[in-house]
Coordinates of C-alpha atoms in Angstrom, one line a residue:
V5 CA -60.9 1.6 3.2
V6 CA -60.8 5.0 4.7
D7 CA -59.3 8.1 2.8
F8 CA -57.3 9.3 5.1
Y9 CA -55.4 11.8 2.2
A10 CA -59.1 14.1 1.9
N11 CA -58.7 14.6 5.7
K12 CA -62.1 14.7 6.2
W13 CA -62.0 15.2 10.3
G14 CA -60.4 18.6 9.6
W15 CA -57.8 17.1 10.8
P16 CA -54.2 19.8 10.8
I17 CA -52.1 19.3 7.5
I18 CA -48.6 19.0 8.5
D19 CA -46.2 20.7 5.6
S20 CA -42.7 18.4 6.8
I21 CA -41.4 15.6 9.0
N22 CA -39.2 18.0 10.7
E23 CA -42.7 19.2 12.0
A24 CA -44.1 15.9 12.5
V25 CA -44.0 14.3 16.5
A26 CA -45.2 11.2 17.8
G27 CA -48.7 9.8 16.5
D28 CA -48.9 12.4 13.9
I29 CA -50.4 9.9 10.6
L30 CA -47.6 9.1 7.8
I31 CA -49.6 8.9 4.3
Y32 CA -47.6 7.7 1.4
R33 CA -47.9 7.3 -1.6
G34 CA -46.3 4.2 -4.5
K35 CA -44.3 4.1 -6.3
D36 CA -46.6 4.7 -8.8
G37 CA -48.0 7.8 -7.9
K38 CA -51.0 6.9 -6.0
I39 CA -51.4 6.8 -2.3
A40 CA -50.3 3.4 -1.1
H41 CA -49.2 3.1 2.9
V42 CA -50.3 4.8 6.0
E43 CA -48.6 4.4 9.3
I44 CA -48.5 5.7 13.0
Y45 CA -45.6 8.0 13.0
A46 CA -43.0 6.8 15.6
G47 CA -41.1 10.0 16.1
T48 CA -37.8 9.0 14.7
I49 CA -36.1 9.3 11.8
S50 CA -33.4 6.4 10.5
G51 CA -31.6 7.1 7.0
D52 CA -34.0 8.7 4.4
R53 CA -37.4 6.2 6.4
A54 CA -39.9 6.8 9.7
K55 CA -39.6 5.2 12.2
V56 CA -43.5 4.0 11.9
Y57 CA -46.0 1.9 14.4
N58 CA -47.4 -0.3 11.4
C59 CA -50.8 -1.3 11.0
G60 CA -51.7 -3.9 7.8
G61 CA -51.2 -7.0 8.9
K62 CA -51.4 -9.6 11.4
T63 CA -47.8 -9.6 11.9
S64 CA -47.2 -5.6 11.7
I65 CA -49.8 -5.3 14.5
Q66 CA -48.6 -7.0 16.7
T67 CA -45.2 -5.7 16.3
K68 CA -44.3 -3.5 20.4
A69 CA -41.1 -2.0 18.7
P70 CA -41.6 0.9 16.0
I71 CA -40.4 -0.5 12.8
S72 CA -38.6 1.7 10.4
S73 CA -41.7 2.4 7.6
G74 CA -41.0 0.4 4.2
Y75 CA -41.8 3.8 2.5
S76 CA -38.9 6.8 1.8
L77 CA -39.5 9.7 3.1
S78 CA -40.2 11.1 -0.5
Q79 CA -42.9 8.9 -0.9
L80 CA -44.1 10.9 1.2
A81 CA -48.2 12.7 0.8
R82 CA -49.6 14.1 4.0
I83 CA -48.8 14.3 6.8
L84 CA -52.0 14.2 9.1
R85 CA -51.9 15.6 13.3
A86 CA -55.6 13.6 14.7
Q87 CA -57.4 15.4 16.9

C-alpha cells in the first residue's frame, strides 16, 4: 500500500481545492479520521464533491469520464501535485 499522505516524493502540497488543477492527487479521510482513499482530480467541483478519476476497483478504473467523488470536500486531508 502506498502512503500518499506521507508524500515521500516531496511533491508540492496544495493548500486548497480552489488552487487544485486537473491531475492533482486528492487524499481523503474516512469517517473514522484515518486516511481512507486517493483519487485523481478532474478539475471541477459539483456541490461538495470533486469530479475525479477513481481507480479503486475493476469497474471504476474502466470509467472514461470523471465522476463525483464518494467523499465530500470536508473529508479532504491533503492535495498533492505530482511532478
